[in-house]
Coordinates of C-alpha atoms in Angstrom, one line a residue:
M910 CA 7.8 1.5 12.9
I911 CA 6.9 -0.9 10.0
S912 CA 7.6 -4.6 9.9
N913 CA 5.8 -5.6 6.6
R914 CA 6.0 -9.3 7.6
P915 CA 2.6 -10.7 6.5
F916 CA 0.1 -11.4 9.2
S917 CA 0.0 -15.0 8.1
R918 CA 3.7 -15.4 8.9
S919 CA 3.1 -14.1 12.4
C920 CA 0.3 -16.6 12.8
I921 CA 2.6 -19.5 11.6
K922 CA 5.3 -18.4 14.0
I923 CA 3.0 -18.5 17.0
A924 CA 1.3 -21.8 15.9
V925 CA 4.6 -23.6 15.3
R926 CA 6.0 -22.6 18.7
L927 CA 2.8 -23.7 20.5
L928 CA 2.6 -27.0 18.6
L929 CA 6.3 -28.0 18.6
G930 CA 7.7 -26.1 21.6
R931 CA 10.8 -24.0 22.1
S932 CA 13.2 -26.6 20.9
R933 CA 11.7 -26.8 17.4
A934 CA 10.1 -23.3 17.1
H935 CA 12.5 -22.5 14.4
V936 CA 10.7 -24.9 12.0
Q937 CA 8.7 -21.8 11.1
D938 CA 11.8 -20.6 9.2
W939 CA 11.2 -23.2 6.5
F940 CA 7.5 -24.1 6.9
P941 CA 5.6 -24.5 4.8
G942 CA 7.2 -25.6 1.5
L943 CA 10.9 -25.1 1.8
K944 CA 13.3 -28.1 1.6
L945 CA 17.1 -27.7 1.6
E946 CA 19.7 -30.3 0.7
L947 CA 22.8 -28.8 2.2
A948 CA 26.0 -28.3 0.2
T949 CA 29.1 -30.2 0.9
A950 CA 32.7 -29.1 0.5
D951 CA 32.8 -30.5 -3.1
R952 CA 29.1 -30.6 -4.1
D953 CA 26.3 -28.1 -4.4
G954 CA 23.2 -28.5 -2.4
T955 CA 19.6 -27.9 -3.6
I956 CA 16.8 -25.5 -2.7
Q957 CA 13.3 -26.9 -3.3
Y958 CA 10.1 -25.0 -2.8
R959 CA 6.7 -26.9 -2.8
G960 CA 8.4 -29.8 -4.6
E961 CA 10.1 -27.6 -7.3
L962 CA 13.8 -27.2 -7.7
V963 CA 14.3 -23.4 -7.5
G964 CA 18.0 -22.9 -6.8
R965 CA 21.2 -24.3 -5.5
L966 CA 23.3 -23.9 -2.3
T967 CA 27.1 -23.7 -2.5
S968 CA 29.8 -23.6 0.1
P969 CA 31.2 -20.2 1.2
L970 CA 34.8 -21.1 0.2
R971 CA 34.0 -22.5 -3.2
A972 CA 31.8 -19.5 -4.0
L973 CA 34.8 -17.1 -4.0
E974 CA 37.0 -17.1 -7.1
E975 CA 39.8 -15.9 -5.0
K976 CA 40.2 -15.0 -1.3
P977 CA 39.9 -11.2 -0.7
A978 CA 42.9 -9.4 0.7
N979 CA 40.6 -7.1 2.7
V980 CA 36.9 -7.3 3.5
L981 CA 34.7 -4.3 4.3
I982 CA 31.4 -5.3 6.0
V983 CA 29.1 -2.4 5.1
G984 CA 25.9 -1.9 7.1
S985 CA 23.2 0.8 6.8
G986 CA 23.8 2.9 10.0
P987 CA 23.5 6.7 9.6
S988 CA 27.3 7.0 9.6
V989 CA 27.4 5.5 6.1
A990 CA 26.3 9.0 4.8
R991 CA 29.6 10.3 6.2
C992 CA 31.8 7.8 4.3
D993 CA 33.3 7.8 0.8
L994 CA 33.2 4.2 -0.2
T995 CA 34.4 5.0 -3.7
R996 CA 37.8 4.5 -2.1
A997 CA 37.0 0.9 -1.3
A998 CA 39.3 -1.5 -3.2
G999 CA 37.8 -3.5 -6.0
S1000 CA 35.3 -6.2 -4.8
S1001 CA 36.0 -6.0 -1.1
C1002 CA 32.6 -4.9 0.1
L1003 CA 30.2 -7.3 1.8
L1004 CA 26.9 -5.4 1.8
L1005 CA 24.3 -6.0 4.5
N1006 CA 20.6 -5.4 4.0
G1007 CA 20.0 -1.8 3.1
A1008 CA 23.6 -1.2 2.1
L1009 CA 22.3 -2.6 -1.2
H1010 CA 21.3 1.0 -2.0
L1011 CA 25.0 1.6 -2.6
F1012 CA 25.0 -0.8 -5.6
P1013 CA 25.8 0.0 -8.3
S1014 CA 26.3 3.8 -8.0
V1015 CA 28.9 3.7 -5.3
I1016 CA 29.9 0.0 -5.1
A1017 CA 29.9 -1.4 -8.7
K1018 CA 30.8 -5.0 -7.8
P1019 CA 30.2 -6.2 -4.2
L1020 CA 32.1 -9.1 -2.8
A1021 CA 28.9 -10.5 -1.5
I1022 CA 25.4 -9.7 -0.1
A1023 CA 24.2 -10.8 3.3
I1024 CA 20.5 -10.8 4.4
E1025 CA 19.4 -12.6 7.6
D1026 CA 16.1 -11.1 8.6
E1027 CA 13.1 -12.0 6.4
R1028 CA 11.4 -8.7 7.3
F1029 CA 13.9 -7.0 5.1
V1030 CA 12.8 -9.2 2.1
W1031 CA 9.2 -8.5 2.7
R1032 CA 9.7 -4.8 2.9
H1033 CA 12.4 -4.3 0.3
F1034 CA 12.1 -7.1 -2.3
D1035 CA 12.4 -4.6 -5.2
L1036 CA 15.8 -3.7 -3.8
V1037 CA 16.7 -7.4 -3.4
K1038 CA 15.9 -8.0 -7.0
R1039 CA 18.6 -5.6 -8.0
I1040 CA 21.3 -8.1 -6.8
P1041 CA 23.1 -9.2 -10.0
A1042 CA 23.1 -12.8 -11.2
G1043 CA 26.2 -14.5 -10.1
C1044 CA 26.6 -12.4 -7.0
I1045 CA 27.4 -14.4 -3.8
C1046 CA 24.3 -14.2 -1.5
L1047 CA 24.6 -15.1 2.1
L1048 CA 21.0 -15.9 3.1
S1049 CA 19.3 -17.3 6.1
V1050 CA 16.7 -20.1 5.9
S1051 CA 13.8 -17.8 6.6
V1052 CA 15.1 -15.3 4.0
I1053 CA 15.3 -18.1 1.3
R1054 CA 11.7 -19.1 2.2
A1055 CA 10.4 -15.5 2.0
I1056 CA 12.1 -15.0 -1.4
C1057 CA 10.4 -18.3 -2.6
E1058 CA 7.0 -16.9 -1.4
L1059 CA 7.5 -13.7 -3.4
D1060 CA 9.4 -15.0 -6.5
R1061 CA 10.9 -18.4 -6.5
T1062 CA 12.5 -17.8 -9.9
W1063 CA 14.8 -15.2 -8.4
L1064 CA 17.1 -17.8 -6.9
R1065 CA 18.1 -19.2 -10.3
D1066 CA 21.6 -18.2 -11.5
R1067 CA 22.6 -16.9 -8.1
Q1068 CA 25.3 -18.3 -5.8
I1069 CA 23.4 -18.9 -2.5
V1070 CA 25.4 -19.6 0.6
L1071 CA 23.3 -20.6 3.6
I1072 CA 23.5 -18.7 6.9
D1073 CA 22.6 -21.6 9.2
N1074 CA 22.1 -20.7 12.8
V1075 CA 24.3 -23.2 14.8
R1076 CA 22.0 -22.8 17.9
K1077 CA 18.9 -23.5 15.8
P1078 CA 20.0 -25.3 12.7
Y1079 CA 18.0 -26.3 9.7
G1080 CA 16.2 -29.6 10.2
V1081 CA 17.6 -30.2 13.7
A1082 CA 16.3 -29.4 17.2
R1083 CA 17.7 -26.4 19.1
R1084 CA 21.1 -27.1 20.6
D1085 CA 21.8 -26.4 24.2
T1086 CA 25.2 -25.1 25.5
A1087 CA 26.4 -28.6 26.3
E1088 CA 25.8 -29.8 22.7
L1089 CA 27.4 -26.7 21.3
R1090 CA 30.6 -27.3 23.4
K1091 CA 31.0 -30.7 21.7
L1092 CA 31.2 -29.2 18.2
P1093 CA 34.9 -28.8 17.2
Y1094 CA 34.4 -25.6 15.3
V1095 CA 32.6 -23.7 18.1
R1096 CA 34.1 -21.2 20.4
L1097 CA 32.0 -20.2 23.4
S1098 CA 32.3 -17.7 26.3
E1099 CA 32.4 -19.2 29.7
D1100 CA 28.7 -18.7 30.3
G1101 CA 27.8 -20.0 26.7
D1102 CA 26.0 -16.8 25.8
V1103 CA 28.6 -15.6 23.2
G1104 CA 29.9 -17.7 20.4
F1105 CA 31.9 -17.9 17.3
S1106 CA 32.0 -20.4 14.5
E1107 CA 35.4 -21.3 12.9
D1108 CA 33.5 -23.1 10.2
P1109 CA 30.5 -20.9 8.9
F1110 CA 29.8 -23.7 6.4
A1111 CA 28.7 -25.8 9.3
G1112 CA 26.8 -23.0 11.0
I1113 CA 27.2 -19.6 12.5
F1114 CA 26.2 -17.8 15.7
Q1115 CA 23.5 -15.2 15.2
A1116 CA 23.2 -12.3 17.7
G1117 CA 20.6 -9.8 16.5
S1118 CA 22.6 -8.2 13.6
V1119 CA 23.6 -9.8 10.3
A1120 CA 27.0 -8.1 10.9
V1121 CA 27.8 -10.8 13.4
S1122 CA 27.2 -13.5 10.9
A1123 CA 29.0 -11.7 8.1
A1124 CA 32.0 -11.3 10.3
Q1125 CA 32.3 -15.1 10.9
F1126 CA 32.3 -15.7 7.1
A1127 CA 34.9 -12.9 6.7
V1128 CA 37.3 -14.4 9.2
A1129 CA 36.9 -17.8 7.5
W1130 CA 38.1 -16.2 4.2
R1131 CA 41.4 -15.2 5.9
P1132 CA 41.9 -11.7 4.6
R1133 CA 44.5 -9.4 6.0
S1134 CA 41.9 -7.1 7.5
I1135 CA 38.2 -6.8 8.1
G1136 CA 36.6 -3.3 8.3
F1137 CA 33.2 -2.3 9.7
V1138 CA 31.4 0.5 7.9
G1139 CA 28.0 1.7 9.0
I1140 CA 27.9 -0.7 11.9
D1141 CA 26.8 2.0 14.3
L1142 CA 24.7 0.1 16.9
S1143 CA 24.7 3.1 19.2
N1144 CA 22.1 4.9 17.2
A1145 CA 20.0 2.1 15.8
D1146 CA 16.8 3.8 16.9
E1147 CA 17.4 6.5 14.3
P1148 CA 16.5 6.1 10.6
R1149 CA 19.0 4.2 8.5
Y1150 CA 21.1 6.3 6.1
Y1151 CA 18.6 5.6 3.3
E1152 CA 15.4 6.1 5.3
T1153 CA 13.5 9.3 6.1
T1154 CA 10.5 9.1 8.4
D1155 CA 9.2 5.7 7.2
K1156 CA 11.4 3.7 9.5
A1157 CA 11.4 -0.1 9.6
Y1158 CA 11.6 -1.9 12.9
S1159 CA 15.1 -2.8 14.2
G1160 CA 15.8 -5.1 17.1
I1161 CA 19.4 -3.8 17.3
V1162 CA 18.8 -1.5 20.3
A1163 CA 17.6 -4.3 22.5
A1164 CA 20.3 -6.6 21.3
Q1165 CA 23.2 -4.1 21.4
K1166 CA 25.2 -5.7 24.2
R1167 CA 24.9 -9.2 22.7
I1168 CA 25.9 -7.9 19.3
V1169 CA 28.9 -6.0 20.7
D1170 CA 30.0 -9.0 22.8
H1171 CA 30.0 -11.2 19.7
L1172 CA 32.0 -8.7 17.7
V1173 CA 34.5 -8.4 20.5
M1174 CA 35.0 -12.1 20.5
T1175 CA 35.3 -12.1 16.7
R1176 CA 38.0 -9.5 16.9
S1177 CA 39.9 -11.5 19.4
I1178 CA 39.7 -14.8 17.4
A1179 CA 40.6 -13.0 14.1
A1180 CA 43.8 -11.6 15.8
E1181 CA 44.9 -15.2 16.4
S1182 CA 45.1 -15.6 12.7
G1183 CA 46.8 -12.2 12.2
I1184 CA 43.7 -10.6 10.9
E1185 CA 43.2 -6.9 11.8
V1186 CA 39.6 -5.9 12.6
V1187 CA 38.9 -2.1 12.1
N1188 CA 36.0 0.1 12.8
H1189 CA 35.3 2.9 10.3
S1190 CA 32.3 4.5 12.1
P1191 CA 33.1 7.5 14.4
I1192 CA 29.8 7.0 16.3
S1193 CA 29.8 3.2 16.6
A1194 CA 29.4 1.5 20.0
L1195 CA 32.5 -0.4 19.0
V1196 CA 34.7 2.7 19.5
G1197 CA 34.5 2.3 23.3
M1198 CA 35.1 -1.5 23.1
G1199 CA 38.7 -1.4 21.9
F1200 CA 38.0 -1.1 18.2
G1201 CA 38.8 2.6 18.1
Y1202 CA 38.1 4.6 14.9
D1203 CA 39.8 4.5 11.5
A1204 CA 39.0 7.5 9.3
T1205 CA 40.2 5.9 6.0
F1206 CA 36.8 6.3 4.4
A1207 CA 35.7 9.6 6.1
Q1208 CA 34.4 12.1 3.6
A1209 CA 36.6 15.2 3.1
E1210 CA 35.2 18.3 4.8

């Protein structure tokens, strides 16, 4: 298992937690050097790194030229190899992490890209650099900071939408369950462990897989349907579809129940708006949780 996060980052993570405590441990996401001015509904925000303006933040709704009729959230589970995504309509694919390998040979124009874990950036920055200028990029605070450390010029000419963790938001102390319940856009389970944001612009719930975050953005775009491709979960300890023996670390196995619980809530809330949520992986853990399996993109035998 390979992480590729620099040792210095691991040291910073430990030091920040020891110095600031659990409530502000997430300061390590932007320390040192990153300063964000968040976007508003009608104005772009800014990304500064070590005092230099290196990019801009935009809102998820303004970033889209038009709302998609259907959204396919494409992960990098092994089942992707069994799918024929050339059948995907136009620019409907929201690519997660390693699904970037599908661009441009299979998916010529993605709807957006989403990266939440900075370890992916450290390990696959050459792949990240293939993202075309103008493409909508949903990026977490730590991912933006990691990109700045590697090549701050990359952020220019790209539409960056912030994935801000509503439990541990940028510039604010960690929120407890009582604080979360006061937010008008937040939906929580009875025990407060599972959540959904009806306004991803204000923050989203993270749950161990960027698919959970991407799904909250997708629901906010109000398509007719949302499909999951390569969101397997059940076999996350196996190599991703583009890996061989050099497998990167994944925390999905340990977080599987939390991820599935969040996606089940997402499906329920999407249904309130008439949005159908479909699973296109025959081996996904979602099959047994009421999602079933839709073979629309299955490769012909």
